[in-house]
Structure formats: structure tokens, C-alpha cells
XYZ file of C-alpha atoms in Angstrom:
691
model
C 74.719 20.937 92.458
C 76.618 24.379 94.123
C 77.781 24.410 97.645
C 78.080 27.809 99.513
C 78.338 29.039 103.014
C 76.263 31.903 104.183
C 75.461 33.939 107.036
C 72.019 35.292 108.653
C 72.879 37.295 111.365
C 70.494 37.158 114.736
C 71.197 40.684 115.869
C 71.608 43.541 113.831
C 74.708 43.847 111.684
C 75.772 47.417 113.816
C 75.726 45.585 116.975
C 77.811 42.504 115.381
C 80.335 45.041 114.162
C 80.917 46.377 117.740
C 81.170 43.170 119.102
C 83.763 41.816 116.675
C 85.545 45.399 117.519
C 85.367 44.809 121.180
C 86.666 41.254 120.989
C 89.494 42.008 119.133
C 90.597 44.831 121.376
C 90.327 42.595 124.368
C 92.267 40.059 122.360
C 95.361 42.670 121.554
C 95.120 43.612 125.457
C 95.043 40.219 126.986
C 97.678 39.059 124.468
C 100.086 42.031 125.059
C 100.066 41.537 128.854
C 100.196 37.956 128.175
C 97.317 36.908 130.662
C 96.761 33.131 131.405
C 94.252 31.612 128.842
C 94.174 34.718 126.742
C 93.873 32.414 123.705
C 91.246 30.263 124.804
C 89.574 33.172 125.971
C 89.662 35.253 122.914
C 88.339 32.038 120.957
C 85.303 31.419 123.349
C 84.250 35.144 122.455
C 84.794 34.972 119.027
C 82.593 31.929 118.916
C 79.987 33.502 120.409
C 80.194 36.197 117.889
C 80.330 33.433 115.278
C 77.065 31.936 116.671
C 75.444 35.653 116.626
C 76.067 35.625 112.781
C 74.292 32.475 112.448
C 76.612 30.625 109.807
C 74.924 28.005 107.604
C 75.878 25.787 104.279
C 73.561 26.072 101.628
C 72.962 23.777 98.564
C 71.626 25.537 95.509
C 69.632 22.748 93.230
C 70.397 24.031 89.475
C 69.424 22.829 86.150
C 71.019 23.489 83.128
C 69.602 25.231 80.565
C 69.604 24.553 76.884
C 71.261 26.868 74.184
C 68.421 27.717 71.527
C 69.591 27.504 67.930
C 67.852 29.122 65.130
C 67.632 27.532 61.834
C 66.208 30.118 59.223
C 64.795 28.738 55.885
C 64.799 30.816 53.086
C 61.278 30.866 51.425
C 61.454 33.736 49.290
C 60.550 33.718 45.433
C 64.230 34.065 44.516
C 64.639 30.475 46.031
C 62.221 28.841 43.974
C 64.455 29.078 41.102
C 66.741 26.297 39.701
C 66.656 23.586 42.637
C 67.404 25.620 45.319
C 63.943 24.890 47.130
C 65.166 21.301 47.073
C 68.302 21.933 48.267
C 67.167 24.141 51.119
C 64.586 21.447 52.378
C 67.544 18.795 52.693
C 70.006 20.878 54.466
C 66.918 22.167 56.944
C 66.150 18.554 57.449
C 69.758 17.399 58.232
C 70.620 20.477 60.480
C 67.459 19.462 62.402
C 68.590 15.948 62.739
C 72.141 16.537 64.014
C 70.991 19.288 66.253
C 68.468 17.214 67.764
C 71.231 14.511 68.188
C 73.447 16.655 70.242
C 72.552 17.319 74.198
C 71.963 20.833 75.371
C 70.609 22.363 72.307
C 67.008 23.629 71.522
C 66.398 24.103 67.721
C 63.686 26.426 66.283
C 63.151 26.334 62.693
C 62.242 29.572 61.367
C 60.522 29.765 57.529
C 60.723 33.192 55.985
C 58.810 34.269 52.681
C 59.011 37.332 50.439
C 57.868 40.329 52.039
C 54.290 41.578 50.314
C 55.743 45.244 50.446
C 57.721 44.480 47.991
C 60.973 45.248 50.573
C 62.619 41.865 49.487
C 64.014 39.114 51.687
C 63.943 40.163 55.323
C 65.832 37.199 56.651
C 67.148 38.642 59.936
C 63.885 39.995 60.755
C 62.438 36.595 60.607
C 65.355 35.416 63.224
C 64.799 38.443 65.497
C 61.149 37.648 65.759
C 61.859 33.829 66.112
C 64.103 34.663 69.280
C 62.470 37.448 70.801
C 61.557 35.381 73.941
C 64.800 33.908 74.060
C 67.370 35.424 76.738
C 70.742 36.630 74.823
C 72.818 34.317 76.932
C 71.016 31.333 75.833
C 71.169 31.787 72.242
C 73.663 29.449 70.749
C 73.811 30.797 67.089
C 72.047 30.852 63.770
C 72.186 29.041 60.800
C 70.807 30.527 57.444
C 69.739 28.683 54.714
C 69.551 30.969 51.792
C 70.810 32.202 48.318
C 72.675 35.080 49.972
C 70.405 37.454 48.787
C 69.290 39.147 52.148
C 67.897 42.793 51.920
C 67.875 43.674 55.816
C 71.569 42.767 57.017
C 72.299 44.493 60.042
C 75.107 47.105 59.527
C 77.073 45.566 62.534
C 77.357 42.383 64.731
C 76.164 44.087 67.972
C 72.874 45.011 66.105
C 71.929 41.534 66.215
C 71.349 41.659 70.193
C 73.221 38.507 70.878
C 76.474 37.105 71.290
C 76.583 33.942 69.290
C 77.930 32.851 65.697
C 75.990 33.444 62.895
C 76.630 31.187 59.697
C 75.086 31.424 55.972
C 74.920 27.864 54.122
C 74.028 29.303 50.791
C 72.295 27.591 48.172
C 72.522 27.893 44.393
C 75.819 27.533 41.848
C 78.982 29.668 41.465
C 78.552 29.711 37.715
C 74.843 31.109 37.107
C 74.007 33.625 34.616
C 71.388 35.828 34.492
C 69.722 38.888 32.494
C 67.373 41.244 33.836
C 65.238 44.630 33.022
C 65.923 47.511 35.392
C 63.004 49.918 35.321
C 64.404 53.732 35.647
C 61.555 55.918 34.959
C 57.969 55.563 34.718
C 54.617 58.054 35.101
C 51.997 56.982 37.191
C 49.410 58.608 35.467
C 48.699 59.863 31.361
C 45.668 61.467 29.732
C 43.944 58.818 27.427
C 45.186 59.054 23.922
C 48.789 61.069 24.839
C 52.031 59.625 24.769
C 53.985 58.793 27.784
C 57.861 58.186 27.985
C 59.268 54.869 30.116
C 62.913 54.412 30.498
C 64.267 50.763 30.837
C 67.937 49.163 30.978
C 68.798 45.795 30.490
C 71.537 44.344 32.937
C 73.735 40.976 32.321
C 75.622 38.976 34.855
C 77.855 35.964 35.160
C 80.490 34.012 33.264
C 80.121 35.231 29.532
C 78.352 38.120 29.729
C 78.749 41.896 29.374
C 77.822 45.130 27.927
C 77.232 45.902 24.024
C 75.088 42.500 23.567
C 72.362 43.115 21.292
C 69.029 42.294 22.508
C 65.276 41.920 21.342
C 62.921 44.139 23.727
C 59.181 43.362 23.184
C 56.356 45.984 24.313
C 52.982 44.758 25.477
C 50.064 46.715 26.678
C 47.318 44.615 28.561
C 49.027 41.485 27.070
C 48.550 42.502 23.369
C 52.161 43.145 21.802
C 52.526 46.699 20.375
C 56.357 46.849 19.532
C 59.241 45.396 19.228
C 62.852 46.499 18.937
C 66.473 46.055 19.442
C 68.429 47.087 22.576
C 72.266 46.983 23.622
C 73.171 45.585 27.015
C 73.845 48.277 29.783
C 72.484 51.307 27.853
C 69.225 53.192 28.933
C 66.497 53.223 26.318
C 63.452 55.570 26.566
C 60.228 53.950 25.136
C 57.117 56.077 24.318
C 53.988 54.039 25.016
C 50.319 55.320 24.313
C 47.627 55.445 26.827
C 44.836 53.738 25.260
C 42.126 53.579 27.745
C 40.875 54.777 31.224
C 41.719 53.190 34.310
C 44.665 50.714 34.509
C 47.093 50.584 31.296
C 49.115 47.447 32.218
C 52.694 47.945 29.905
C 55.055 44.672 30.009
C 58.713 45.523 28.511
C 60.294 42.019 28.154
C 63.815 41.458 26.811
C 64.465 38.196 25.062
C 66.178 35.373 27.063
C 69.797 34.735 27.685
C 70.943 30.785 26.781
C 71.421 29.344 30.123
C 70.102 32.085 32.273
C 68.891 31.314 36.022
C 65.476 32.676 35.430
C 63.581 34.961 32.865
C 61.037 36.273 35.502
C 63.296 39.162 35.858
C 63.416 39.914 32.038
C 60.087 41.519 32.341
C 59.303 44.905 33.982
C 55.889 45.637 34.690
C 54.631 49.513 34.297
C 50.913 50.303 35.381
C 49.992 53.727 33.785
C 46.270 55.163 35.214
C 44.689 56.322 32.242
C 42.618 59.653 33.021
C 40.044 60.919 30.601
C 39.546 64.400 29.666
C 35.954 65.375 29.959
C 33.748 63.542 27.504
C 32.151 65.428 24.608
C 28.691 65.014 24.146
C 26.754 66.502 21.169
C 23.070 66.548 21.783
C 20.626 67.666 18.767
C 17.348 68.067 19.784
C 15.097 67.557 17.035
C 12.115 69.997 18.719
C 11.118 71.011 21.673
C 9.426 68.505 23.839
C 8.464 67.400 27.321
C 11.738 65.054 27.374
C 14.058 67.096 26.345
C 15.475 68.768 29.633
C 15.794 65.200 31.101
C 18.455 64.734 28.533
C 20.218 68.030 29.430
C 19.692 68.175 32.853
C 21.425 64.592 33.166
C 24.371 65.229 30.987
C 25.219 68.790 32.676
C 24.854 67.058 35.837
C 27.886 64.900 35.190
C 30.957 66.419 35.799
C 33.015 64.506 33.445
C 30.882 65.934 30.302
C 31.273 68.597 28.534
C 27.943 69.125 26.636
C 27.178 70.646 23.349
C 23.304 71.039 23.005
C 21.427 72.588 20.124
C 17.361 72.560 19.832
C 15.959 72.986 15.924
C 13.228 75.067 16.353
C 12.207 75.619 12.512
C 13.851 74.072 9.408
C 15.728 77.038 7.232
C 12.989 77.100 4.568
C 9.981 78.095 7.173
C 9.504 81.825 6.866
C 6.602 82.966 9.216
C 7.486 86.450 9.508
C 9.144 86.382 12.767
C 11.102 89.779 13.320
C 14.880 89.525 13.131
C 15.385 90.980 16.350
C 13.469 87.912 18.137
C 15.511 85.116 16.037
C 18.587 83.265 17.383
C 21.948 85.236 16.751
C 23.498 81.604 16.597
C 23.527 79.875 13.321
C 23.464 76.114 13.559
C 27.311 75.196 12.663
C 26.467 71.838 10.987
C 29.392 72.031 8.977
C 31.901 72.765 11.957
C 29.888 69.912 13.835
C 29.431 67.182 11.604
C 32.428 67.746 9.340
C 35.470 69.582 10.699
C 35.126 68.320 14.540
C 33.157 65.278 14.378
C 35.807 63.183 15.750
C 36.441 65.072 18.598
C 33.016 64.109 20.062
C 32.651 61.093 22.169
C 28.997 60.588 21.534
C 26.171 62.156 19.334
C 22.490 62.001 20.876
C 19.521 62.618 18.434
C 16.615 63.336 20.680
C 13.333 62.853 18.590
C 15.113 64.554 15.554
C 13.331 64.659 12.163
C 14.637 64.981 8.981
C 13.871 68.592 7.819
C 16.803 69.484 5.993
C 18.397 71.319 8.377
C 21.455 68.546 8.140
C 22.554 67.430 4.617
C 23.065 63.818 3.681
C 26.803 64.190 3.345
C 26.523 64.889 7.218
C 24.687 61.842 7.735
C 27.037 59.921 5.773
C 29.819 61.179 7.739
C 28.345 60.271 11.243
C 28.079 56.620 9.891
C 32.191 56.554 9.213
C 32.521 58.818 12.438
C 30.511 55.253 14.233
C 32.363 52.846 12.425
C 35.971 54.428 13.231
C 35.221 54.444 17.114
C 32.405 57.061 17.474
C 28.859 56.411 19.529
C 25.346 57.490 18.408
C 22.588 57.012 20.707
C 19.054 57.839 19.023
C 15.897 58.604 21.412
C 13.176 58.494 18.983
C 9.489 59.134 19.164
C 6.802 59.497 16.464
C 9.542 61.240 14.648
C 11.208 57.804 14.051
C 8.160 56.143 12.494
C 7.330 58.853 9.975
C 8.574 60.351 6.662
C 11.357 62.281 8.318
C 13.000 59.104 9.793
C 16.613 59.008 10.507
C 16.320 55.483 9.111
C 15.847 57.033 5.763
C 18.987 58.595 5.687
C 22.672 57.129 5.121
C 22.380 56.156 8.813
C 20.221 53.431 8.157
C 23.162 50.848 7.722
C 24.371 51.272 11.285
C 20.824 51.483 12.974
C 19.932 47.880 14.223
C 16.423 48.548 14.194
C 14.039 49.379 11.638
C 10.577 51.131 11.803
C 7.089 49.682 10.404
C 5.744 52.702 10.588
C 3.518 52.030 13.490
C 3.347 53.607 16.762
C 1.958 52.040 19.781
C -0.085 54.120 22.219
C -1.012 52.411 25.215
C 0.130 52.086 28.712
C 2.712 49.557 29.787
C 5.771 48.826 31.933
C 9.322 48.724 30.490
C 10.644 45.251 31.307
C 14.225 43.852 31.443
C 14.734 40.980 28.558
C 16.159 37.812 29.250
C 19.741 39.458 28.191
C 19.014 42.717 29.982
C 19.068 40.998 33.352
C 22.882 39.952 32.460
C 23.671 43.056 30.403
C 25.356 45.662 32.691
C 23.552 48.293 31.062
C 20.534 47.102 32.702
C 21.182 44.421 35.503
C 20.226 45.698 38.828
C 17.987 48.348 37.906
C 15.960 49.274 41.321
C 12.564 47.583 41.080
C 13.789 45.444 37.901
C 13.043 42.314 39.805
C 9.609 42.911 40.836
C 6.424 42.127 38.803
C 5.521 44.283 37.245
C 8.679 46.270 37.350
C 8.675 48.724 40.304
C 8.789 52.008 38.045
C 5.878 53.854 36.539
C 4.316 53.248 33.098
C 4.987 54.645 30.042
C 2.734 55.142 26.922
C 4.074 55.127 23.760
C 6.364 52.958 21.622
C 7.905 53.110 18.092
C 7.188 49.574 16.559
C 10.327 48.055 14.859
C 11.734 44.936 13.528
C 15.326 44.350 14.625
C 17.905 43.857 11.982
C 21.085 43.680 14.298
C 22.124 44.442 17.909
C 20.524 42.695 21.169
C 17.270 43.858 23.278
C 17.662 44.542 26.522
C 14.426 46.296 27.393
C 10.853 45.653 25.951
C 7.654 47.149 25.866
C 3.892 45.646 24.803
C 4.055 42.306 23.365
C 7.805 42.130 23.594
C 8.479 44.758 21.211
C 11.891 45.786 21.348
C 12.298 49.433 23.732
C 16.023 49.390 24.176
C 18.391 47.936 21.582
C 22.206 47.967 21.483
C 24.480 47.469 18.744
C 28.342 47.229 18.064
C 28.950 48.635 14.409
C 32.749 48.508 13.076
C 34.916 49.822 15.834
C 31.981 52.398 17.373
C 28.673 51.585 19.090
C 24.841 52.413 18.466
C 22.117 52.683 20.933
C 18.086 53.082 20.417
C 15.712 53.926 22.781
C 12.628 53.594 21.123
C 9.971 55.397 23.412
C 10.157 59.339 24.237
C 8.520 58.680 27.328
C 11.654 58.435 29.808
C 10.672 61.858 31.131
C 7.951 60.152 32.893
C 10.331 58.263 35.326
C 12.455 61.859 35.548
C 8.779 63.611 36.608
C 8.247 61.070 39.180
C 4.919 59.945 37.366
C 3.733 57.051 39.134
C 6.723 57.212 41.685
C 8.980 57.634 38.642
C 11.842 55.389 37.702
C 15.977 54.600 37.782
C 16.156 57.068 34.713
C 19.587 58.442 35.910
C 21.212 54.868 36.254
C 19.783 53.892 32.962
C 20.458 56.637 30.682
C 24.083 57.150 32.633
C 25.282 53.577 32.070
C 23.682 53.566 28.315
C 26.033 56.744 27.374
C 28.840 55.426 29.453
C 28.443 51.995 27.717
C 28.427 53.817 23.954
C 31.752 55.881 25.317
C 33.392 52.665 25.750
C 33.889 52.757 29.627
C 35.765 49.177 30.290
C 33.304 48.483 33.282
C 30.373 48.092 31.075
C 31.579 45.829 28.488
C 29.001 43.122 28.348
C 32.067 40.407 28.436
C 34.772 41.323 30.363
C 37.314 39.760 32.765
C 38.786 42.128 35.491
C 41.171 41.606 38.105
C 42.133 43.613 40.881
C 43.698 43.825 44.567
C 41.454 44.053 47.814
C 44.079 43.810 50.922
C 46.313 40.231 50.636
C 43.577 38.692 47.719
C 43.151 38.798 44.150
C 39.751 39.457 43.393
C 38.689 38.166 39.878
C 35.023 39.219 37.897
C 33.944 37.748 35.184
C 31.019 39.523 33.144
C 29.375 37.704 30.605
C 26.114 37.367 28.832
C 26.436 33.604 28.731
C 24.842 31.468 31.297
C 27.960 29.645 32.027
C 31.854 30.245 32.341
C 34.903 28.183 31.507
C 37.439 27.341 34.113
C 39.498 30.732 35.339
C 43.147 29.873 35.908
C 45.595 32.188 37.989
C 49.137 32.269 36.735
C 51.584 33.753 39.747
C 54.724 35.739 38.977
C 56.666 32.790 39.446
C 54.687 30.665 36.412
C 52.793 28.246 39.053
C 49.279 27.938 37.751
C 46.009 27.215 39.849
C 42.483 26.999 39.049
C 40.051 29.432 40.646
C 36.520 28.797 41.839
C 33.893 31.459 40.680
C 30.496 32.147 42.184
C 27.488 33.530 40.589
C 26.897 36.962 42.440
C 24.364 38.408 40.065
C 22.992 37.341 36.701
C 26.068 37.424 34.571
C 28.530 38.638 37.252
C 30.675 35.649 38.280
C 33.298 36.511 41.351
C 35.865 34.422 42.949
C 39.238 35.595 45.171
C 42.720 34.073 45.613
C 45.269 34.753 48.154
C 48.703 36.416 46.527
C 51.855 35.164 48.425
C 54.244 36.536 45.596
C 54.813 39.981 44.446
C 54.989 40.687 40.308
C 52.431 40.234 37.830
C 49.731 37.998 37.996
C 47.729 36.503 34.945
C 44.111 35.573 35.082
C 42.909 33.971 31.816
C 39.279 32.440 31.022
C 38.447 31.143 27.429
C 39.867 34.097 25.071
C 39.704 36.408 27.549
C 42.871 37.680 29.817
C 43.185 40.222 32.764
C 46.759 41.359 34.549
C 47.080 42.905 37.634
C 50.709 43.655 39.555
C 50.955 43.044 43.028
C 53.746 45.021 45.103
C 56.382 47.533 43.787
C 56.765 47.625 39.768
C 60.599 46.941 40.358
C 60.667 44.433 43.051
C 63.819 44.100 44.968
C 63.691 40.271 45.243
C 64.278 39.731 41.642
C 66.756 43.196 41.269
C 69.569 40.218 41.620
C 68.969 36.342 41.949
C 72.581 35.420 41.288
C 73.249 33.157 44.739
C 76.078 34.628 46.720
C 77.982 34.325 49.934
C 79.831 37.548 49.791
C 76.736 39.779 51.317
C 76.701 37.395 54.564
C 80.255 36.976 55.051
C 81.071 40.086 56.802
C 78.274 39.450 59.162
C 79.320 35.985 59.745
C 82.947 36.438 60.172
C 82.388 39.330 62.748
C 80.387 36.863 65.008
C 82.806 34.122 64.564
C 80.766 32.060 62.201
C 81.283 31.545 58.652
C 78.862 31.780 55.141
C 79.764 28.912 52.743
C 77.930 27.399 49.796
C 76.340 24.079 50.502
C 78.266 22.518 47.323
C 81.083 23.569 48.701
C 81.451 21.242 51.397
C 82.921 17.712 50.036
C 82.272 19.054 46.784
C 78.660 17.557 46.558
C 75.526 19.436 48.254
C 76.249 18.651 51.875
C 75.810 20.091 55.538
C 78.922 20.779 57.465
C 79.669 19.074 60.733
C 78.023 20.859 63.793
C 80.162 21.059 66.529
C 79.336 22.182 69.930
C 81.666 24.566 72.037
C 81.913 25.976 75.324
C 83.471 29.402 74.483
C 85.666 30.231 71.476
C 86.612 33.220 69.062
C 86.170 31.209 66.023
C 83.230 28.977 65.674
C 83.897 27.649 62.184
C 86.853 25.613 60.285
C 87.006 23.366 57.080
C 83.976 21.133 56.734
C 82.494 22.293 60.233
C 80.654 24.957 61.794
C 80.233 25.470 65.720
C 77.707 26.285 68.074
C 77.778 28.027 71.515
C 76.729 26.352 74.589
C 75.310 28.518 77.344
C 76.192 28.538 80.779
C 72.918 29.603 81.917
C 70.737 27.490 84.875
C 67.557 27.943 86.532
C 67.055 27.632 90.348
C 65.121 24.842 91.503
C 65.791 25.401 95.079
C 68.201 25.871 98.160
C 68.583 23.528 101.319
C 70.171 25.685 104.296
C 72.038 23.640 107.062
C 72.880 26.045 110.060
C 76.483 25.683 111.876
C 76.000 26.813 115.075
C 72.596 26.279 115.953
C 70.716 23.646 118.046
C 72.790 20.609 120.223
C 75.659 21.756 117.804
C 76.215 25.204 118.722
C 75.237 24.584 122.305
C 77.771 21.839 122.869
C 80.910 24.103 121.071
C 80.044 26.718 123.193
C 79.620 25.035 126.564
C 82.982 23.182 125.668
C 84.809 26.565 125.070
C 83.547 27.953 128.353
C 84.717 24.750 130.129
C 88.368 24.979 128.576
C 88.439 28.458 129.488
C 87.119 27.828 133.237
C 89.436 24.803 133.592
C 92.361 27.400 132.338
C 91.757 29.937 134.651
C 91.167 27.650 137.460
C 94.556 26.317 137.720
């Protein structure tokens, strides 16, 4: 409780001031003239003025407030190394227990995790957020349990916003060693098939390390080893890498581990290069004009990513019908240039109702076969031509064609339907109208009867005869559409059908677009979650395992969202390279920046925090330095001090802040007491004047 004297005048202050001046003048004059009773007269007038000032004694009921102390536990990824996490848990528990036993302290335990933006360990942001509702004069200090690798250190102690000690208790050992790979330069984009250059440097820290050591450096693309070389520590080297496919090409650069090093996680650097395809080159060869020819041409020309070369064979070269020279085409069919010299420049060759008429020598069909097995693609859209004597099956293409013609042609109305595999295959899965019975598209009226020698049937016609057949041949792919009536869908006959998605997907599957692979494991980021997608033709999939950058593994639950398509999601609490595996499939995705600050330097150190701690009166010390073993220093409360740390102890500031619960006021010259005093002095004055 606090006692004090206060005044609450009954008259305006100016009137009370005039009265005081008048009393002073009267006292001086009467005292100078030595009039009888001038002292009593002055005291009586002063008492009247004091009564008008209304003095009172006040009693304040105040409650002392506690000092707020923050214990910040560093839970960043570098704290997961060695035994740092266990040491942190033990230190935080011990500090909480000791601070709870000290009267007048409120403890706040704050947890800090690695920034998802790759900004590293932001320990002071966590501290300021946790104390944002506390007045600065109530803050008793902060104790940071960390490895010392902090990336948001304030430049000065004034930037903290409070005047209290900041202590650092450092985990880790002073004899730690580490080797890391530093990424210097990496492109973000590259044309498919081109070479890009990535620059890296190997750095070593700790006892017994230094520049000049030779280290094995391995390079992987999408998890597959592509090269291995020797590199010197401290030297920046340029490594050429090839962009193998469109989309994300994930390159891992891994240095061999150092004996006794703290972690091998930062021995890797990850570069994601977005592969950009040049325009796909497609060669369309139409055997003769027919109603569906323009369907293929319009579809391919509408795709901005396709460069189309289209030739229509109007007549065989041996045909002589007397056509005037000025009406003949001026452009000869460049067979040698297309099918020998520049055949490898095409991504896809389409034969649309092509009938063998001697335009292409047999040698060129043999070139096409070698082209497919080396990674090319052929699409055969056949009609009666495939069943007759001039069929392409009677050329050197036969070994790569999965469907053998029987010579029969089925001419009857039918609905193209999805086979069981077609319901799961990405080329035909989810076609609009496919789930209806009959399917929600128009009928076709012709089918070339074939017998299947290889490949997979995605669509069938009457009597479950193959209609759309896909096959992989060597490094390339082959597709056969065994009807020439797809144009009925394009023309809107009986409502038409999904010819655009079907033919576009078919073309891109042939050109080996990764998104259309029938067996694929893909992983991507959607906000803070890892999205995993498994495409398969099987009815079931195995367990999906997610491996975090720190090496922890977990099972991921997958749900079948569509036939043949399984999806699952998992939150990401770390930055770095995540690996997802299922059976023999592996997919990689990098979360955060390619060279995260969290693993730039992982050796524990009190030096980074020492300057700020010293400026606030605290100290930064290793937990292993207190008594030789991992132990927590004593905590001492101090009212005011220039230094809040010493050998084996750390201090915290106790606050002077309090809260006012109430005020009791006791007037001195009011009521009977004041009346008695006034009457008493008046009586004494009258008595003295009367003598």
C-alpha cells in the first residue's frame, strides 16, 4: 500500500491563491506592527484557507506485476542434427521448472520452426511475436535455446524494443566438422535436348578441413545417376547438364561425405530446370483425299505447339492420264529428304489412309522402323487401305505394327467403346460421354478387322474387335486407329463426339509427353501441401513413402479419384528435396529455394549471438561449457544491474510495474474534525484579543 497527501479545493484555484496572498500580506503587516495576537490571527486565517483547499490522505491499493520471460526453443531443421533436439528439450524443461519456482516471473515458452520461404531461422521474429502484447517495462528477459545459426539478428539492442537481457544457450559441440555444396549459378529454363551449365563449389569447415582436398561429385537427373567426377574443395566448377524432357528436370549434385561430419544433408544441391520444348514437328502423309483428311489437318494446325508438314498423294508416279503440265503440282514429293535425311527431326509421322503405291521405296519404310525403335513415333489411321493388298503391313513396317489385318472389313453401325484398360489409360480416361451406355457420341460405320500381336487395346468396335491400339516399340511408340470414320465426330454427325481430346491426347502420348504416361508417379506443391499422383493401369497400388529432406520417412494414404488415378496429400514442414517412392517408381520435388539458408552453415556457434547478448547485459554460452557437461546455468532475479550474467549463472530483470486496484481517501478538515479545529482557533483568537 502507498500513502500520500492530496488536495481537492472547494473554491477555484485562483480564488484560493488570492486568499493565500491576502493572508500573507495581513500576516506581514500585523507582524511588522506587532499587533496583539497577530500569530493566532494568521494561523486562524491559514487554517480557513487550508480547509478551503480540502486536504486528504490517500491510500493506494497496488498489486505488483510479474516479469515476463520468454524461453525460445529453436526447432529449425539444423536443430534436428546430432543430439541438438534432445538437448533443447532438456534445457527448455529445466528452465521452465526453475523459472516457475521463482516468485514474480511469468514464463512463456515459444517454439520456432524453419521458415517455409527459405529465409532460415527467424528466432527473433518468434520472440517479438510472442511478446507483442507485453509492455516493455514488464519484460524480464529472453533465453534462446539454439545452435546459434540465427538469420534475423537485430543490428542493435535498441531494435529489440525492450530493455532486458537476452541470453543464448547454445546446443552442439565446438569440435563439429561439415562439408557442404554451394550453388553459384543455375539456369531456370532450357530447351529440351540442349545443354545447360550449373556452377557449384565444395566448402569444408571444422578441425582438419581445408581447401585442396579431392572429393567425388555425383550428378543425378530425376534420381538417375548421369555423371561422376572429381572436384577440389574450394574450387568453383562448371558442370554441363542435358535437358532430357519437358517440364521439371531435377538435378542433384552430391559431394561424397566427410569422415565424422555433422550431416550429409547439405552435401547436396538441387537445381530444377524447366524443360521447354521447341515446336513439335509432325509429318502427315495422306494416301488419298477423303472426308476425314481435313480433320487431321485442322486438329494439328490448331495446336500452336505443332509445326505441321502435310503431303497428300493424289496419284502414283507411274500414272499417266494426260493431265496438262500447267495443272500439275510444281512441288515434287521430297521423299528422300523427309524419310532419309531429315526423318529424325520429326517427333511424329502420321499415315492417314496411306496405301502402298510405289511412292515410297521399301528402303524408306525400313528407315521409319529404325526411327521408331530409336525413339520416334508413328500413328497409322487406316481404312480399307490397311486390309487390302497395298497395306502398310506388307512393308518393312510390319515388325513394329501391333495389329495384323485379316483382310476383312466390318461395315456396320457401331459405337466405339472403351476397353477395360482404356478406362484407366490417360489417353482415353474420362472422355466425355464414355460412362454412358451406349456412349454419348455418334456411331461409326467401318472397322478394319485385325488380330492383335502386341500392344494394348484402348477402344473396341463391334464384337469387341480392336479399334484403337497402342504399343511401345524399342524407345519409340506406335498407335493404330483402325477406322477412318473419326471425321463423323468432327462433323457433328448424331451429335458428334470427343475427337479433339482423343486425337490430341493420342498425338501427345506418341510424342512421349510425361503427363500421358500410363505408369507414372508425380509429385507437386499446392500451397503448403505436397500433392502426390499415381497413374497406373493396375487395380491396386503399393504403399507410397515420403522421405523428407532431413531423412524422415512416412506413409502416405492414397485415394482412387478416377479409374487408374490415385491421389494423396501431405503437409510440408521442411525445406529441401522430398522423395516419393511407390514400388519401382520415384518422384522428386524441391520445396523452398534451391540453396536454403538453413543448411548454408550448420556448425553450432555462440559468436553470432554474443554481440547482441553482451549489449543487453546477457551472455551467449554453450550448454556443454556449464560444468563440463550439458547443464543449464543457474537463474538469478535482479532488480537493476549493469550485467545480468556471470560464471555459471544468468540473470533476469524484475519489474517495478504494478496495477492500481483502488484508492481510499480520508479528508483532514471536513466534518467535525475540521469544524472543531476552526472553532478552537477562533476561540483562542477571540480570547487573546479580549485580554
